[in-house]
Amino acid sequence: MASTTAKNGKDHSVSQQDLSDQIATIKAEIAGLTSLLAEAGLERKEQVKATAQEQAELAADQARKLGNDAQAFVTARPGAALGIAAGLGFLVGFLGSRK
């Protein structure tokens, strides 16, 4: 038997069975906390996945809109589009050739 002394000076005896019971209770509580943390992690993972999917869909919609706008501009003003493309090509070539 283990014994402890309280602040008031009295001896309190603790049996090995009491200690075993307390350890078993602590183990059960730790297992419960671990399970809760795992569930919370899975829940958070699903939230992040849903948010990422929404953002990807928004980006895809924006890219489609910009593509449609560019196509409409090229169809409406082919000369201006060709001039802009040539100017950008010249600029990229000029900046790329500098070392």
XYZ file of C-alpha atoms in Angstrom, residues 12-96:
85
model
C -3.893 8.755 3.701
C -3.385 5.218 2.512
C -3.939 4.469 -1.166
C -4.327 0.904 -2.294
C -2.797 -0.504 -5.452
C -6.305 -1.232 -6.730
C -7.265 2.426 -6.306
C -4.219 3.471 -8.323
C -5.009 0.899 -11.014
C -8.591 2.158 -11.202
C -7.420 5.757 -11.526
C -4.938 4.828 -14.262
C -7.671 2.948 -16.132
C -9.933 6.000 -15.867
C -7.171 8.264 -17.171
C -6.508 5.887 -20.067
C -10.209 5.874 -20.959
C -10.347 9.679 -20.845
C -7.250 9.950 -23.047
C -8.797 7.524 -25.537
C -11.973 9.627 -25.580
C -9.998 12.834 -26.139
C -8.012 11.198 -28.920
C -11.229 10.143 -30.595
C -12.673 13.657 -30.296
C -9.521 15.190 -31.765
C -9.600 12.743 -34.671
C -13.234 13.594 -35.384
C -12.491 17.326 -35.196
C -9.550 16.862 -37.579
C -11.711 15.007 -40.098
C -14.414 17.658 -39.832
C -11.875 20.442 -40.413
C -10.394 18.529 -43.353
C -13.839 18.316 -44.969
C -14.396 22.061 -44.430
C -11.057 22.904 -46.043
C -11.779 20.550 -48.938
C -15.186 22.157 -49.556
C -13.717 25.666 -49.430
C -10.920 24.720 -51.823
C -13.419 23.194 -54.234
C -15.563 26.356 -54.147
C -12.502 28.526 -54.816
C -11.436 26.278 -57.709
C -14.913 26.553 -59.245
C -14.842 30.351 -58.891
C -11.403 30.495 -60.533
C -12.567 28.267 -63.388
C -15.642 30.466 -63.934
C -13.461 33.590 -63.984
C -11.056 31.981 -66.462
C -13.969 31.018 -68.740
C -15.328 34.572 -68.556
C -11.941 36.080 -69.425
C -11.556 33.616 -72.300
C -14.980 34.515 -73.653
C -14.207 38.241 -73.333
C -10.905 37.796 -75.182
C -12.600 35.804 -77.942
C -15.310 38.460 -78.303
C -12.653 41.197 -78.513
C -10.676 39.320 -81.181
C -13.861 38.688 -83.175
C -14.991 42.329 -82.901
C -11.577 43.932 -83.540
C -9.157 41.543 -85.234
C -6.735 44.302 -86.258
C -6.419 45.695 -82.730
C -6.023 42.196 -81.325
C -3.239 41.444 -83.819
C -1.503 44.727 -82.963
C -1.718 44.031 -79.231
C -0.394 40.490 -79.708
C 2.512 41.769 -81.826
C 3.344 44.455 -79.279
C 3.310 42.005 -76.398
C 5.410 39.542 -78.409
C 7.970 42.269 -79.130
C 8.058 43.323 -75.478
C 8.480 39.765 -74.190
C 11.181 39.109 -76.792
C 13.000 42.315 -75.890
C 12.906 41.620 -72.153
C 13.827 37.975 -72.668
